[in-house]
Amino acid sequence: MPLNVIMLGPPGAGKGTQAGRLAREYGVPKISTGDSLREEVTRGTELGRLAKATMDAGHLVPDDVMVALVRDRLLRPDTASGFVLDGFPRTVPQAMELDTLIQERNHGGLLALQVIVPLDELFRRLYIRRICGLCGSDAAPGTLDDAVCSKCGGEFIHRTDDNEDVVRERLRVFEAQTEPLVAYYANSSPTSTFFKINGNQPLDTVTAQIRAAVEQTQRAAGQGADGTQRVALGRQDVTS
Ligand code: ADP
């Protein structure tokens, strides 16, 4: 049974960190659309040039561009046993396209994890967040300004879209366009299981709760009364 996971949550909720941990633990690729776009910007491709202005304004890159990017990525052989998506889908049309792509790709169910963090904590995290200017890795929280990246030796920088005005705009866009996804996954997506995760806890506690959600979903998926695998449908809270 493939493990297909998406992480929903505002900028700064910790989706990228938790997506990376989950992907490593279960041996599936982490696919971050934000990282992919930043790579395109660094490489100076046409997509990178198109995306940069949009990202720096805190707006969303058009759905058709993002769907094409994710479709290409999901067609690679390493997604046959699943994936963890970070940053996609971000709109209801993207979510509907993802349902279709999964049917074409590996026919698994989808586990949607909504990571919840209060607004003041999001601002605090984004204000101190640093990434490597060379490879794009996130610096561990609390990394000193003069530290260098342990993966490639690059210097840490502030993301150009992490300044206060752009963060406000990204949060506004999140509320308007991405929050409706919660209703989509909680109520209407044909093949998904939905969990809420309290992201305002120590990193390892959040990881443990995500792992519990994955294991519960996998158990439910294996319990078809007729002996066949079935996809669990439902809504669960793991917020304590
Ligand atoms: P964060 O989750 O911190 O907002 P990301 O690194 O996921 O940041 O994304 C950065 C930017 O990339 C977004 O603000 C947006 O402009 C663009 N982007 C990433 N994923 C998508 C998507 N699925 N649809 C549209 N735009 C996207």
PDB file of C-alpha atoms and ligand atoms in Angstrom:
ATOM      1  CA  MET A   1       0.000   0.000   0.000  1.00  0.00           C
ATOM      2  CA  PRO A   2       1.722   3.259  -1.105  1.00  0.00           C
ATOM      3  CA  LEU A   3       2.194   5.997   1.483  1.00  0.00           C
ATOM      4  CA  ASN A   4       0.947   9.219  -0.132  1.00  0.00           C
ATOM      5  CA  VAL A   5       1.082  12.133   2.307  1.00  0.00           C
ATOM      6  CA  ILE A   6       0.333  15.832   1.952  1.00  0.00           C
ATOM      7  CA  MET A   7       1.088  18.445   4.585  1.00  0.00           C
ATOM      8  CA  LEU A   8      -1.340  21.353   4.961  1.00  0.00           C
ATOM      9  CA  GLY A   9      -0.517  24.377   7.070  1.00  0.00           C
ATOM     10  CA  PRO A  10       0.534  28.021   6.947  1.00  0.00           C
ATOM     11  CA  PRO A  11       4.074  29.235   6.223  1.00  0.00           C
ATOM     12  CA  GLY A  12       6.197  28.553   9.295  1.00  0.00           C
ATOM     13  CA  ALA A  13       4.103  25.637  10.587  1.00  0.00           C
ATOM     14  CA  GLY A  14       7.067  23.254  10.247  1.00  0.00           C
ATOM     15  CA  LYS A  15       5.709  21.293   7.295  1.00  0.00           C
ATOM     16  CA  GLY A  16       9.061  21.088   5.505  1.00  0.00           C
ATOM     17  CA  THR A  17      10.940  19.783   8.552  1.00  0.00           C
ATOM     18  CA  GLN A  18       8.320  17.203   9.395  1.00  0.00           C
ATOM     19  CA  ALA A  19       7.916  16.183   5.744  1.00  0.00           C
ATOM     20  CA  GLY A  20      11.667  15.525   5.566  1.00  0.00           C
ATOM     21  CA  ARG A  21      11.626  13.388   8.713  1.00  0.00           C
ATOM     22  CA  LEU A  22       8.610  11.380   7.576  1.00  0.00           C
ATOM     23  CA  ALA A  23      10.021  10.786   4.092  1.00  0.00           C
ATOM     24  CA  ARG A  24      13.348   9.543   5.502  1.00  0.00           C
ATOM     25  CA  GLU A  25      11.656   7.271   8.017  1.00  0.00           C
ATOM     26  CA  TYR A  26       9.376   5.609   5.445  1.00  0.00           C
ATOM     27  CA  GLY A  27      11.853   5.645   2.538  1.00  0.00           C
ATOM     28  CA  VAL A  28       9.760   7.734   0.154  1.00  0.00           C
ATOM     29  CA  PRO A  29      10.746  11.001  -1.578  1.00  0.00           C
ATOM     30  CA  LYS A  30       9.924  14.377  -0.062  1.00  0.00           C
ATOM     31  CA  ILE A  31       8.644  16.682  -2.770  1.00  0.00           C
ATOM     32  CA  SER A  32       8.689  20.359  -1.822  1.00  0.00           C
ATOM     33  CA  THR A  33       7.262  22.666  -4.463  1.00  0.00           C
ATOM     34  CA  GLY A  34       8.780  25.714  -2.715  1.00  0.00           C
ATOM     35  CA  ASP A  35      12.260  24.109  -2.864  1.00  0.00           C
ATOM     36  CA  SER A  36      11.729  23.114  -6.515  1.00  0.00           C
ATOM     37  CA  LEU A  37      10.786  26.687  -7.431  1.00  0.00           C
ATOM     38  CA  ARG A  38      13.757  28.126  -5.512  1.00  0.00           C
ATOM     39  CA  GLU A  39      16.059  25.724  -7.391  1.00  0.00           C
ATOM     40  CA  GLU A  40      14.614  26.975 -10.680  1.00  0.00           C
ATOM     41  CA  VAL A  41      15.299  30.555  -9.544  1.00  0.00           C
ATOM     42  CA  THR A  42      18.910  29.696  -8.637  1.00  0.00           C
ATOM     43  CA  ARG A  43      19.434  27.963 -11.988  1.00  0.00           C
ATOM     44  CA  GLY A  44      17.965  30.979 -13.804  1.00  0.00           C
ATOM     45  CA  THR A  45      15.468  28.932 -15.852  1.00  0.00           C
ATOM     46  CA  GLU A  46      12.414  30.454 -17.528  1.00  0.00           C
ATOM     47  CA  LEU A  47      10.169  28.980 -14.831  1.00  0.00           C
ATOM     48  CA  GLY A  48      12.509  30.412 -12.178  1.00  0.00           C
ATOM     49  CA  ARG A  49      12.258  33.894 -13.707  1.00  0.00           C
ATOM     50  CA  LEU A  50       8.480  33.628 -13.886  1.00  0.00           C
ATOM     51  CA  ALA A  51       8.164  32.319 -10.332  1.00  0.00           C
ATOM     52  CA  LYS A  52      10.552  34.718  -8.593  1.00  0.00           C
ATOM     53  CA  ALA A  53       8.417  37.848  -8.805  1.00  0.00           C
ATOM     54  CA  THR A  54       5.331  35.900  -7.726  1.00  0.00           C
ATOM     55  CA  MET A  55       7.090  34.301  -4.761  1.00  0.00           C
ATOM     56  CA  ASP A  56       8.696  37.562  -3.643  1.00  0.00           C
ATOM     57  CA  ALA A  57       5.255  39.191  -3.620  1.00  0.00           C
ATOM     58  CA  GLY A  58       3.888  36.350  -1.480  1.00  0.00           C
ATOM     59  CA  HIS A  59       1.460  35.237  -4.187  1.00  0.00           C
ATOM     60  CA  LEU A  60       0.815  31.806  -5.683  1.00  0.00           C
ATOM     61  CA  VAL A  61       2.335  30.551  -8.906  1.00  0.00           C
ATOM     62  CA  PRO A  62      -0.509  29.662 -11.361  1.00  0.00           C
ATOM     63  CA  ASP A  63      -2.196  26.281 -10.848  1.00  0.00           C
ATOM     64  CA  ASP A  64      -1.398  24.949 -14.340  1.00  0.00           C
ATOM     65  CA  VAL A  65       2.328  25.612 -13.854  1.00  0.00           C
ATOM     66  CA  MET A  66       2.360  23.884 -10.466  1.00  0.00           C
ATOM     67  CA  VAL A  67       0.282  20.928 -11.639  1.00  0.00           C
ATOM     68  CA  ALA A  68       2.650  20.347 -14.587  1.00  0.00           C
ATOM     69  CA  LEU A  69       5.655  20.484 -12.242  1.00  0.00           C
ATOM     70  CA  VAL A  70       4.137  18.001  -9.777  1.00  0.00           C
ATOM     71  CA  ARG A  71       2.855  15.710 -12.524  1.00  0.00           C
ATOM     72  CA  ASP A  72       6.405  15.387 -13.945  1.00  0.00           C
ATOM     73  CA  ARG A  73       7.799  14.716 -10.502  1.00  0.00           C
ATOM     74  CA  LEU A  74       5.180  12.074  -9.611  1.00  0.00           C
ATOM     75  CA  LEU A  75       5.923  10.217 -12.845  1.00  0.00           C
ATOM     76  CA  ARG A  76       9.455   9.414 -11.678  1.00  0.00           C
ATOM     77  CA  PRO A  77       9.868   5.784 -10.575  1.00  0.00           C
ATOM     78  CA  ASP A  78      10.808   6.643  -6.980  1.00  0.00           C
ATOM     79  CA  THR A  79       7.190   7.630  -6.208  1.00  0.00           C
ATOM     80  CA  ALA A  80       5.796   4.136  -6.889  1.00  0.00           C
ATOM     81  CA  SER A  81       5.660   3.373  -3.170  1.00  0.00           C
ATOM     82  CA  GLY A  82       4.567   6.843  -2.168  1.00  0.00           C
ATOM     83  CA  PHE A  83       5.716  10.400  -1.434  1.00  0.00           C
ATOM     84  CA  VAL A  84       5.442  13.224   1.064  1.00  0.00           C
ATOM     85  CA  LEU A  85       4.312  16.447  -0.591  1.00  0.00           C
ATOM     86  CA  ASP A  86       5.191  19.751   1.084  1.00  0.00           C
ATOM     87  CA  GLY A  87       3.615  22.892  -0.369  1.00  0.00           C
ATOM     88  CA  PHE A  88       1.261  21.188  -2.812  1.00  0.00           C
ATOM     89  CA  PRO A  89      -1.698  21.301  -3.161  1.00  0.00           C
ATOM     90  CA  ARG A  90      -2.307  24.891  -2.150  1.00  0.00           C
ATOM     91  CA  THR A  91      -5.646  25.470  -3.890  1.00  0.00           C
ATOM     92  CA  VAL A  92      -8.772  23.343  -4.398  1.00  0.00           C
ATOM     93  CA  PRO A  93      -8.136  22.979  -8.180  1.00  0.00           C
ATOM     94  CA  GLN A  94      -4.617  21.689  -7.362  1.00  0.00           C
ATOM     95  CA  ALA A  95      -6.145  19.207  -4.890  1.00  0.00           C
ATOM     96  CA  MET A  96      -8.585  17.915  -7.496  1.00  0.00           C
ATOM     97  CA  GLU A  97      -5.743  17.468  -9.989  1.00  0.00           C
ATOM     98  CA  LEU A  98      -3.734  15.602  -7.362  1.00  0.00           C
ATOM     99  CA  ASP A  99      -6.572  13.098  -6.896  1.00  0.00           C
ATOM    100  CA  THR A 100      -6.424  12.412 -10.639  1.00  0.00           C
ATOM    101  CA  LEU A 101      -2.617  12.156 -10.670  1.00  0.00           C
ATOM    102  CA  ILE A 102      -2.684   9.598  -7.861  1.00  0.00           C
ATOM    103  CA  GLN A 103      -5.227   7.486  -9.705  1.00  0.00           C
ATOM    104  CA  GLU A 104      -2.893   7.550 -12.726  1.00  0.00           C
ATOM    105  CA  ARG A 105       0.223   6.944 -10.664  1.00  0.00           C
ATOM    106  CA  ASN A 106      -0.045   4.474  -7.788  1.00  0.00           C
ATOM    107  CA  HIS A 107      -3.720   4.237  -6.863  1.00  0.00           C
ATOM    108  CA  GLY A 108      -3.011   4.659  -3.154  1.00  0.00           C
ATOM    109  CA  GLY A 109      -5.123   6.634  -0.704  1.00  0.00           C
ATOM    110  CA  LEU A 110      -4.019  10.047   0.454  1.00  0.00           C
ATOM    111  CA  LEU A 111      -3.194  11.005   4.026  1.00  0.00           C
ATOM    112  CA  ALA A 112      -3.735  14.749   4.597  1.00  0.00           C
ATOM    113  CA  LEU A 113      -2.063  16.206   7.695  1.00  0.00           C
ATOM    114  CA  GLN A 114      -3.095  19.695   8.787  1.00  0.00           C
ATOM    115  CA  VAL A 115      -0.364  21.238  10.959  1.00  0.00           C
ATOM    116  CA  ILE A 116      -1.836  23.923  13.237  1.00  0.00           C
ATOM    117  CA  VAL A 117       0.226  26.724  14.838  1.00  0.00           C
ATOM    118  CA  PRO A 118      -0.994  30.053  16.334  1.00  0.00           C
ATOM    119  CA  LEU A 119      -0.350  33.238  14.353  1.00  0.00           C
ATOM    120  CA  ASP A 120       2.075  34.917  16.780  1.00  0.00           C
ATOM    121  CA  GLU A 121       4.260  31.795  16.812  1.00  0.00           C
ATOM    122  CA  LEU A 122       4.275  31.714  12.975  1.00  0.00           C
ATOM    123  CA  PHE A 123       5.559  35.299  12.820  1.00  0.00           C
ATOM    124  CA  ARG A 124       8.233  34.533  15.411  1.00  0.00           C
ATOM    125  CA  ARG A 125       9.452  31.461  13.488  1.00  0.00           C
ATOM    126  CA  LEU A 126       9.499  33.142  10.072  1.00  0.00           C
ATOM    127  CA  TYR A 127      11.351  36.151  11.443  1.00  0.00           C
ATOM    128  CA  ILE A 128      14.228  33.984  12.721  1.00  0.00           C
ATOM    129  CA  ARG A 129      14.186  31.409   9.883  1.00  0.00           C
ATOM    130  CA  ARG A 130      17.374  31.091   7.813  1.00  0.00           C
ATOM    131  CA  ILE A 131      18.126  28.880   4.822  1.00  0.00           C
ATOM    132  CA  CYS A 132      21.395  27.950   3.113  1.00  0.00           C
ATOM    133  CA  GLY A 133      22.072  30.349   0.236  1.00  0.00           C
ATOM    134  CA  LEU A 134      23.718  27.523  -1.763  1.00  0.00           C
ATOM    135  CA  CYS A 135      21.686  24.331  -1.267  1.00  0.00           C
ATOM    136  CA  GLY A 136      18.475  25.764   0.213  1.00  0.00           C
ATOM    137  CA  SER A 137      18.464  23.575   3.353  1.00  0.00           C
ATOM    138  CA  ASP A 138      16.706  25.031   6.385  1.00  0.00           C
ATOM    139  CA  ALA A 139      19.020  26.020   9.229  1.00  0.00           C
ATOM    140  CA  ALA A 140      18.170  24.360  12.544  1.00  0.00           C
ATOM    141  CA  PRO A 141      16.153  26.742  14.735  1.00  0.00           C
ATOM    142  CA  GLY A 142      18.520  28.914  16.796  1.00  0.00           C
ATOM    143  CA  THR A 143      21.439  28.647  14.304  1.00  0.00           C
ATOM    144  CA  LEU A 144      23.861  31.546  14.842  1.00  0.00           C
ATOM    145  CA  ASP A 145      24.258  34.166  12.117  1.00  0.00           C
ATOM    146  CA  ASP A 146      27.891  33.241  11.338  1.00  0.00           C
ATOM    147  CA  ALA A 147      27.306  29.453  11.187  1.00  0.00           C
ATOM    148  CA  VAL A 148      27.672  27.658   7.838  1.00  0.00           C
ATOM    149  CA  CYS A 149      25.572  24.883   6.317  1.00  0.00           C
ATOM    150  CA  SER A 150      26.682  21.425   7.478  1.00  0.00           C
ATOM    151  CA  LYS A 151      25.647  19.878   4.127  1.00  0.00           C
ATOM    152  CA  CYS A 152      27.531  22.140   1.698  1.00  0.00           C
ATOM    153  CA  GLY A 153      29.374  24.848   3.665  1.00  0.00           C
ATOM    154  CA  GLY A 154      27.146  27.613   2.235  1.00  0.00           C
ATOM    155  CA  GLU A 155      26.207  30.741   4.172  1.00  0.00           C
ATOM    156  CA  PHE A 156      22.791  31.042   5.766  1.00  0.00           C
ATOM    157  CA  ILE A 157      20.527  33.805   4.483  1.00  0.00           C
ATOM    158  CA  HIS A 158      17.066  35.170   5.189  1.00  0.00           C
ATOM    159  CA  ARG A 159      14.560  34.018   2.524  1.00  0.00           C
ATOM    160  CA  THR A 160      13.553  37.005   0.380  1.00  0.00           C
ATOM    161  CA  ASP A 161       9.875  36.196   1.078  1.00  0.00           C
ATOM    162  CA  ASP A 162      10.337  36.020   4.867  1.00  0.00           C
ATOM    163  CA  ASN A 163      10.192  39.776   5.493  1.00  0.00           C
ATOM    164  CA  GLU A 164       7.271  41.101   7.513  1.00  0.00           C
ATOM    165  CA  ASP A 165       5.140  42.553   4.696  1.00  0.00           C
ATOM    166  CA  VAL A 166       5.489  39.485   2.486  1.00  0.00           C
ATOM    167  CA  VAL A 167       4.811  37.148   5.414  1.00  0.00           C
ATOM    168  CA  ARG A 168       1.561  39.033   6.089  1.00  0.00           C
ATOM    169  CA  GLU A 169       0.600  38.649   2.435  1.00  0.00           C
ATOM    170  CA  ARG A 170       1.498  34.927   2.403  1.00  0.00           C
ATOM    171  CA  LEU A 171      -0.655  34.367   5.475  1.00  0.00           C
ATOM    172  CA  ARG A 172      -3.533  36.267   3.846  1.00  0.00           C
ATOM    173  CA  VAL A 173      -3.176  34.168   0.679  1.00  0.00           C
ATOM    174  CA  PHE A 174      -3.026  31.024   2.813  1.00  0.00           C
ATOM    175  CA  GLU A 175      -6.273  31.902   4.559  1.00  0.00           C
ATOM    176  CA  ALA A 176      -8.055  32.734   1.308  1.00  0.00           C
ATOM    177  CA  GLN A 177      -6.785  29.936  -0.948  1.00  0.00           C
ATOM    178  CA  THR A 178      -5.278  27.124   1.084  1.00  0.00           C
ATOM    179  CA  GLU A 179      -7.567  26.999   4.124  1.00  0.00           C
ATOM    180  CA  PRO A 180     -10.511  25.808   1.938  1.00  0.00           C
ATOM    181  CA  LEU A 181      -8.437  22.658   1.363  1.00  0.00           C
ATOM    182  CA  VAL A 182      -9.108  21.599   4.931  1.00  0.00           C
ATOM    183  CA  ALA A 183     -12.821  21.349   4.150  1.00  0.00           C
ATOM    184  CA  TYR A 184     -12.013  19.584   0.887  1.00  0.00           C
ATOM    185  CA  TYR A 185      -9.944  16.897   2.586  1.00  0.00           C
ATOM    186  CA  ALA A 186     -12.154  16.620   5.653  1.00  0.00           C
ATOM    187  CA  ASN A 187     -15.376  16.223   3.641  1.00  0.00           C
ATOM    188  CA  SER A 188     -15.174  15.736  -0.078  1.00  0.00           C
ATOM    189  CA  SER A 189     -11.967  14.181  -1.384  1.00  0.00           C
ATOM    190  CA  PRO A 190     -12.861  10.648  -2.552  1.00  0.00           C
ATOM    191  CA  THR A 191      -9.834   8.786  -1.209  1.00  0.00           C
ATOM    192  CA  SER A 192      -8.333  10.702   1.684  1.00  0.00           C
ATOM    193  CA  THR A 193      -7.863  10.396   5.429  1.00  0.00           C
ATOM    194  CA  PHE A 194      -7.537  13.628   7.356  1.00  0.00           C
ATOM    195  CA  PHE A 195      -5.693  14.348  10.629  1.00  0.00           C
ATOM    196  CA  LYS A 196      -5.106  17.557  12.572  1.00  0.00           C
ATOM    197  CA  ILE A 197      -1.692  17.840  14.214  1.00  0.00           C
ATOM    198  CA  ASN A 198      -0.754  20.410  16.861  1.00  0.00           C
ATOM    199  CA  GLY A 199       2.450  21.928  15.435  1.00  0.00           C
ATOM    200  CA  ASN A 200       3.043  24.143  18.473  1.00  0.00           C
ATOM    201  CA  GLN A 201       4.942  21.463  20.395  1.00  0.00           C
ATOM    202  CA  PRO A 202       8.562  20.245  20.459  1.00  0.00           C
ATOM    203  CA  LEU A 203       9.709  18.910  17.064  1.00  0.00           C
ATOM    204  CA  ASP A 204       9.994  15.300  18.267  1.00  0.00           C
ATOM    205  CA  THR A 205       6.493  15.354  19.790  1.00  0.00           C
ATOM    206  CA  VAL A 206       5.059  16.573  16.485  1.00  0.00           C
ATOM    207  CA  THR A 207       6.997  13.846  14.639  1.00  0.00           C
ATOM    208  CA  ALA A 208       5.642  11.188  17.016  1.00  0.00           C
ATOM    209  CA  GLN A 209       2.053  12.345  16.475  1.00  0.00           C
ATOM    210  CA  ILE A 210       2.505  12.318  12.713  1.00  0.00           C
ATOM    211  CA  ARG A 211       3.955   8.802  12.931  1.00  0.00           C
ATOM    212  CA  ALA A 212       0.908   7.726  14.982  1.00  0.00           C
ATOM    213  CA  ALA A 213      -1.396   9.135  12.282  1.00  0.00           C
ATOM    214  CA  VAL A 214       0.495   7.256   9.553  1.00  0.00           C
ATOM    215  CA  GLU A 215       0.397   3.987  11.468  1.00  0.00           C
ATOM    216  CA  GLN A 216      -3.304   4.318  12.247  1.00  0.00           C
ATOM    217  CA  THR A 217      -4.039   4.986   8.570  1.00  0.00           C
ATOM    218  CA  GLN A 218      -1.944   2.048   7.423  1.00  0.00           C
ATOM    219  CA  ARG A 219      -3.683  -0.298   9.885  1.00  0.00           C
ATOM    220  CA  ALA A 220      -7.117   0.882   8.750  1.00  0.00           C
ATOM    221  CA  ALA A 221      -6.141   0.468   5.095  1.00  0.00           C
ATOM    222  CA  GLY A 222      -5.269  -3.171   5.666  1.00  0.00           C
ATOM    223  CA  GLN A 223      -8.574  -4.067   7.309  1.00  0.00           C
ATOM    224  CA  GLY A 224     -10.933  -4.659   4.375  1.00  0.00           C
ATOM    225  CA  ALA A 225     -13.597  -7.177   5.435  1.00  0.00           C
ATOM    226  CA  ASP A 226     -13.249  -9.064   2.153  1.00  0.00           C
ATOM    227  CA  GLY A 227      -9.510  -9.410   2.565  1.00  0.00           C
ATOM    228  CA  THR A 228      -8.735  -6.715  -0.015  1.00  0.00           C
ATOM    229  CA  GLN A 229      -7.025  -3.498   0.979  1.00  0.00           C
ATOM    230  CA  ARG A 230      -9.262  -0.545   1.411  1.00  0.00           C
ATOM    231  CA  VAL A 231      -8.658   3.135   1.948  1.00  0.00           C
ATOM    232  CA  ALA A 232      -9.688   4.557   5.273  1.00  0.00           C
ATOM    233  CA  LEU A 233     -12.023   7.490   4.992  1.00  0.00           C
ATOM    234  CA  GLY A 234     -12.420   9.732   7.946  1.00  0.00           C
ATOM    235  CA  ARG A 235     -11.341  12.565  10.108  1.00  0.00           C
ATOM    236  CA  GLN A 236      -9.212  12.255  13.216  1.00  0.00           C
ATOM    237  CA  ASP A 237      -7.719  14.710  15.666  1.00  0.00           C
ATOM    238  CA  VAL A 238      -4.261  14.225  17.159  1.00  0.00           C
ATOM    239  CA  THR A 239      -4.021  17.576  18.875  1.00  0.00           C
ATOM    240  CA  SER A 240      -3.431  16.893  22.563  1.00  0.00           C
TER     241      SER A 240
HETATM  242  P1  ADP B   1       5.974  28.494   2.785  1.00  0.00           P
HETATM  243  O1  ADP B   1       5.280  27.182   3.059  1.00  0.00           O
HETATM  244  O2  ADP B   1       6.949  28.865   3.830  1.00  0.00           O
HETATM  245  O3  ADP B   1       5.032  29.595   2.388  1.00  0.00           O
HETATM  246  P2  ADP B   1       7.208  27.411   0.355  1.00  0.00           P
HETATM  247  O4  ADP B   1       8.664  27.258   0.377  1.00  0.00           O
HETATM  248  O5  ADP B   1       6.360  26.176   0.416  1.00  0.00           O
HETATM  249  O6  ADP B   1       6.878  28.409   1.514  1.00  0.00           O
HETATM  250  O7  ADP B   1       6.731  28.215  -0.958  1.00  0.00           O
HETATM  251  C1  ADP B   1       7.279  29.465  -1.282  1.00  0.00           C
HETATM  252  C2  ADP B   1       6.490  30.120  -2.409  1.00  0.00           C
HETATM  253  O8  ADP B   1       6.490  29.264  -3.586  1.00  0.00           O
HETATM  254  C3  ADP B   1       5.002  30.360  -2.150  1.00  0.00           C
HETATM  255  O9  ADP B   1       4.770  31.542  -1.413  1.00  0.00           O
HETATM  256  C4  ADP B   1       4.459  30.426  -3.593  1.00  0.00           C
HETATM  257  O10 ADP B   1       4.731  31.653  -4.215  1.00  0.00           O
HETATM  258  C5  ADP B   1       5.263  29.359  -4.315  1.00  0.00           C
HETATM  259  N1  ADP B   1       4.600  28.026  -4.294  1.00  0.00           N
HETATM  260  C6  ADP B   1       5.060  26.899  -3.699  1.00  0.00           C
HETATM  261  N2  ADP B   1       4.191  25.880  -3.866  1.00  0.00           N
HETATM  262  C7  ADP B   1       3.147  26.380  -4.582  1.00  0.00           C
HETATM  263  C8  ADP B   1       1.906  25.841  -5.061  1.00  0.00           C
HETATM  264  N3  ADP B   1       1.568  24.567  -4.840  1.00  0.00           N
HETATM  265  N4  ADP B   1       1.069  26.661  -5.754  1.00  0.00           N
HETATM  266  C9  ADP B   1       1.387  27.918  -5.991  1.00  0.00           C
HETATM  267  N5  ADP B   1       2.525  28.508  -5.565  1.00  0.00           N
HETATM  268  C10 ADP B   1       3.408  27.751  -4.863  1.00  0.00           C
END
